[in-house]
Short mmCIF file of C-alpha atoms in Angstrom, two decimals:
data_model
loop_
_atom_site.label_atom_id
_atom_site.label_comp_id
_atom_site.label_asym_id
_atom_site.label_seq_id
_atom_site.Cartn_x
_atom_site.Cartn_y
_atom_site.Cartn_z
CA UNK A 1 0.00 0.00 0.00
CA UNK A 2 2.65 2.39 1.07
CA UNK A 3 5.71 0.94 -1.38
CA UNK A 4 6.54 2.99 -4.61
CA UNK A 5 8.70 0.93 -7.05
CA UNK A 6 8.39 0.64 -11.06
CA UNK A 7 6.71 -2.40 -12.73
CA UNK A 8 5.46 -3.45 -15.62
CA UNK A 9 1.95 -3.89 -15.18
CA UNK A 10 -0.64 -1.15 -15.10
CA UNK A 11 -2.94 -2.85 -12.98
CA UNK A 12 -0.63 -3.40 -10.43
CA UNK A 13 1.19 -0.58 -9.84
CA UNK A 14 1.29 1.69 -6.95
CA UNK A 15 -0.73 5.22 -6.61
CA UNK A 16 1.71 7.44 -8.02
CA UNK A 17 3.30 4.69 -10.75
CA UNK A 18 -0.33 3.92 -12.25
CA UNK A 19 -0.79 7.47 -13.38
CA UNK A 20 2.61 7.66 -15.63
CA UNK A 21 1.05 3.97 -17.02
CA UNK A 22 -1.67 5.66 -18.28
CA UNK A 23 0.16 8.77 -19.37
CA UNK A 24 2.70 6.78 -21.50
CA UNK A 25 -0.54 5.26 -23.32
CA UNK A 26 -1.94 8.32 -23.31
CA UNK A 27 0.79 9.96 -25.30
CA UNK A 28 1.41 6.75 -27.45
CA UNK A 29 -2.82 6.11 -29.00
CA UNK A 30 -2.74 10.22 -29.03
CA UNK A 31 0.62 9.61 -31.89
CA UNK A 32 -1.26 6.66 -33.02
CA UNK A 33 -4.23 8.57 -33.82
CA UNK A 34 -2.59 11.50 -35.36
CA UNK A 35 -0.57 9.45 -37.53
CA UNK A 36 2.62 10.45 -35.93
CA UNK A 37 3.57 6.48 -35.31
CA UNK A 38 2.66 3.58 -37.02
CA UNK A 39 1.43 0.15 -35.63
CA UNK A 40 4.03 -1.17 -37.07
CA UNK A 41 6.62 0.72 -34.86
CA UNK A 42 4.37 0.54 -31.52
CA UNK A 43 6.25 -1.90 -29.57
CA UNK A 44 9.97 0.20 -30.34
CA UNK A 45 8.09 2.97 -29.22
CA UNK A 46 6.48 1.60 -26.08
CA UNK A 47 9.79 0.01 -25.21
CA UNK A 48 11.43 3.49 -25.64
CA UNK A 49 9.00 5.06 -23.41
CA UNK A 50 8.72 2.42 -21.03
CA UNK A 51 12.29 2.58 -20.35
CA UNK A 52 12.63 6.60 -20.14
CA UNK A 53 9.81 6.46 -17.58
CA UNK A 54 10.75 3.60 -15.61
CA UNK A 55 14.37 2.93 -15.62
CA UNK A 56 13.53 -0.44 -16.78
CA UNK A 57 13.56 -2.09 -19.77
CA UNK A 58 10.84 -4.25 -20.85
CA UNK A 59 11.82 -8.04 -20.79
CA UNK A 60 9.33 -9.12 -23.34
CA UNK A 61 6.09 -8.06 -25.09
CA UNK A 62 3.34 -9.59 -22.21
CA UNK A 63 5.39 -7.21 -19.90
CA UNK A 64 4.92 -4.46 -22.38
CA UNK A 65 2.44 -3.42 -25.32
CA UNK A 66 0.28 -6.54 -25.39
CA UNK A 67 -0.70 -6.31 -21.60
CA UNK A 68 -4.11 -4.32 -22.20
CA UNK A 69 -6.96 -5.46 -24.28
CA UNK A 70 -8.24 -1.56 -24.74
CA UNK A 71 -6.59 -0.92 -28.54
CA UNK A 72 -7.40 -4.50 -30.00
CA UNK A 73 -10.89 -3.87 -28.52
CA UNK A 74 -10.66 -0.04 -29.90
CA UNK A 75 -11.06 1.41 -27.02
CA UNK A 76 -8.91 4.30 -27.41
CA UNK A 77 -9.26 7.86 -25.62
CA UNK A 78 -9.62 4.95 -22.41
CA UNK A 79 -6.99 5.05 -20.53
CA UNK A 80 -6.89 8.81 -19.73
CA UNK A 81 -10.40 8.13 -17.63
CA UNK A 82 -9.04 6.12 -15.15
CA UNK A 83 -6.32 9.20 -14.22
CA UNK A 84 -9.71 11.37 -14.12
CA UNK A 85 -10.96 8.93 -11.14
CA UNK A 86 -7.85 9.63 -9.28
CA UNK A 87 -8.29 13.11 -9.99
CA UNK A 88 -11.66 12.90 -8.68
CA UNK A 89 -11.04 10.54 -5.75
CA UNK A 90 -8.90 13.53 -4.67
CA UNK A 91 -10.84 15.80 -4.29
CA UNK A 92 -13.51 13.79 -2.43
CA UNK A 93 -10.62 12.79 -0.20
CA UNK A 94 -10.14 16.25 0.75
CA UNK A 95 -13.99 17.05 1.32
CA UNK A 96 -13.54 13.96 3.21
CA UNK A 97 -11.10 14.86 5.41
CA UNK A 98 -12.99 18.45 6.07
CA UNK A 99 -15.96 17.13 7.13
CA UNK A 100 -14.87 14.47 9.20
CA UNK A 101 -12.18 16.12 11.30
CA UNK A 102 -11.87 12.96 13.39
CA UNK A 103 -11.24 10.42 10.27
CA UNK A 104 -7.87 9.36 11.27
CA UNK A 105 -8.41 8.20 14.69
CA UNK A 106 -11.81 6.26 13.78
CA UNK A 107 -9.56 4.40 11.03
CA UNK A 108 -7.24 3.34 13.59
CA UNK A 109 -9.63 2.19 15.78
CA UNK A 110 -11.03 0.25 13.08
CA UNK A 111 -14.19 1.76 12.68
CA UNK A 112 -15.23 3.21 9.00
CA UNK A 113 -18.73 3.84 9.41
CA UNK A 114 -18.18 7.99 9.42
CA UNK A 115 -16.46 7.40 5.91
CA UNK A 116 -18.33 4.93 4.12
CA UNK A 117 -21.75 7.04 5.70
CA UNK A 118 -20.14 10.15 4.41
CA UNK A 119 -19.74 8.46 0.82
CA UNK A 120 -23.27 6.70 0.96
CA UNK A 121 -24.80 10.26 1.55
CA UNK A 122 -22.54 12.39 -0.32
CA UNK A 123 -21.71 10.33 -3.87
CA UNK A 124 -23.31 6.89 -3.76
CA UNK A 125 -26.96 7.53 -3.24
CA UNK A 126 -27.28 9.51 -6.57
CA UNK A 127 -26.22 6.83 -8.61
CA UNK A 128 -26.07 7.63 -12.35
CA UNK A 129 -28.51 10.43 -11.88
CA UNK A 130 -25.38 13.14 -12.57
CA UNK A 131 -22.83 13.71 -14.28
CA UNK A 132 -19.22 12.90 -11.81
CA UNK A 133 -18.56 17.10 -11.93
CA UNK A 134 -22.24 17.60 -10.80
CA UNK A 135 -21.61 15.21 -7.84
CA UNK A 136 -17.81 16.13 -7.07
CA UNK A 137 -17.89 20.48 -7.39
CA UNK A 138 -20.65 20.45 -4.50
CA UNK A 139 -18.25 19.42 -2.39
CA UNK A 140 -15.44 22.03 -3.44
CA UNK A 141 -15.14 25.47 -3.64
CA UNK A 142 -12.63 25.57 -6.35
CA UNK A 143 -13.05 22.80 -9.00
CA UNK A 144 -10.68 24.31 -11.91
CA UNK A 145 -8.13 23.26 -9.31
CA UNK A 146 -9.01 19.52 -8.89
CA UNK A 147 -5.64 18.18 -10.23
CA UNK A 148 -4.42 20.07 -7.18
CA UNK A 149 -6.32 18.00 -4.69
CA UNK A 150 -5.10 14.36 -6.43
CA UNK A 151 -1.47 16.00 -6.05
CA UNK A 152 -1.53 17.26 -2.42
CA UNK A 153 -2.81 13.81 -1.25
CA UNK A 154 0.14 12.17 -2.87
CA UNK A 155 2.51 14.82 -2.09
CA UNK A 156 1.20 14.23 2.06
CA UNK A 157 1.26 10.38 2.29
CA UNK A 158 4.40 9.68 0.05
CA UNK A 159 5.87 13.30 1.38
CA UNK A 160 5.51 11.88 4.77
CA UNK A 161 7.22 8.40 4.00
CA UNK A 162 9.96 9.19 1.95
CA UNK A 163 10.76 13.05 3.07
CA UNK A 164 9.44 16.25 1.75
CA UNK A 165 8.29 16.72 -1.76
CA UNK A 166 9.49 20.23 -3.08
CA UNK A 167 9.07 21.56 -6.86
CA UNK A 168 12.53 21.14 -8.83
CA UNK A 169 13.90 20.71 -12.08
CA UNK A 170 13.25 17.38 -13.94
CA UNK A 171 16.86 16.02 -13.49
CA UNK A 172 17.31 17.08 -10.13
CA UNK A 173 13.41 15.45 -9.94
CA UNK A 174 15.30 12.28 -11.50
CA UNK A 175 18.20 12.44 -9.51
CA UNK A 176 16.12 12.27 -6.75
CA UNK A 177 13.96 9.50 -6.84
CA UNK A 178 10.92 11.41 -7.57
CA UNK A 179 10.34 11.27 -10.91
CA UNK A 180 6.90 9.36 -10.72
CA UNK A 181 5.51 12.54 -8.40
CA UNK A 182 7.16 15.16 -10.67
CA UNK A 183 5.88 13.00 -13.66
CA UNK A 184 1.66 13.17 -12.35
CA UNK A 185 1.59 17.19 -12.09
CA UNK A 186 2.29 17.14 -15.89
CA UNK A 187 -0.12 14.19 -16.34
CA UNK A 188 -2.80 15.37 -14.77
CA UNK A 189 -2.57 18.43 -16.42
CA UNK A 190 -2.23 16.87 -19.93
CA UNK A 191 -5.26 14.45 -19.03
CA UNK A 192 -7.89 17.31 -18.16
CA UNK A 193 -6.68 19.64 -20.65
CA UNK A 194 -7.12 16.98 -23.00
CA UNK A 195 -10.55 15.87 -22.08
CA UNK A 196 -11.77 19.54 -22.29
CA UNK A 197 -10.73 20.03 -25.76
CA UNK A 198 -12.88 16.54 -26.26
CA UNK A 199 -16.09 18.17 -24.31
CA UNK A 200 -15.65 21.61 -26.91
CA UNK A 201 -15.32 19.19 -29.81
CA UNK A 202 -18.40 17.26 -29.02
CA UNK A 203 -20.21 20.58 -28.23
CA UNK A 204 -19.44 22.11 -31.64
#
């Protein structure tokens, strides 16, 4: 829960990790699309990626482009909505933590029912009656910031186990061993902007 180490596999990689996963695909079905890479060429160019990401090569192609069924299925555009549920999952964390003050000491003492009560009445109960951003900006007083909130929480638990987290270049990032926290602010940045370009497309 609290270890952050690269791996192959999306699906089981840690909090921070899983969002550069998605990024890389991100950034590879967004060159696929444009006609900036060809198929042919994916697997060099996952590998390439994989490696400047990770600091690990991949050993063979299960560990690396044929992992997910989303492109053969033609699911692309995908990936970048699971990012969005961390991105949301933040910021209910934070409302979270506002209106229940005393979270942390009912967790230790086993006892969940203020949290999973707080989610039953604030998100669950509505169902697929809204839209997520008409059931997650009630709760915050800034949404345009909501990248912010996904960031803070990692920047506080991971902060907390492995020292502080301060802004700095992307060597000195790499240098340090926090390239996969320097590496989300970018993603979730790239993710949202991306998606709202997609919402003014659809609208025109």
């Amino acid at each position: 829960m609290n270890r952050v180490q690269p791996g192959f596999i999306r699906t089981e990689a840690d909090e921070v990790h899983y969002n550069l996963h998605v990024m890389m695909r991100f950034d590879l079905e967004r060159a696929l699309i444009r006609g900036d890479l060809a198929v042919a060429d994916l697997e060099a160019a996952w590998n390439d990626r994989f490696l400047a990401d990770f600091g690990v090569a991949v050993d063979r192609p299960a560990h690396g482009m044929l992992q997910d069924v989303h492109w053969s299925c033609g699911l692309f555009g995908y990936f970048p909505t699971y990012t969005l549920g961390n991105v949301y999952a933040g910021c209910l964390h934070q409302a979270l933590r506002a209106d229940l003050p005393g979270l942390d000491d009912d967790l230790a003492r086993g006892d969940t029912s203020a949290a999973t009560g707080w989610l039953r009445e604030k998100v669950q109960r509505h169902g697929g009656l809204h839209e997520p951003r008409e059931v997650i900006a009630p709760r915050l007083r800034r949404l345009p910031r909501a990248r912010r909130r996904l960031l803070d929480y990692l920047e506080a638990k991971f902060g907390g186990l492995y020292g502080a987290l301060k802004p700095m270049s992307g060597e000195a990032c790499w240098r340090s061993g926090r390239w996969p926290l320097c590496q989300t602010a970018y993603l979730c940045r790239d993710v949202l902007t991306a998606l709202a370009a997609l919402r003014r497309s659809d609208a025109r």
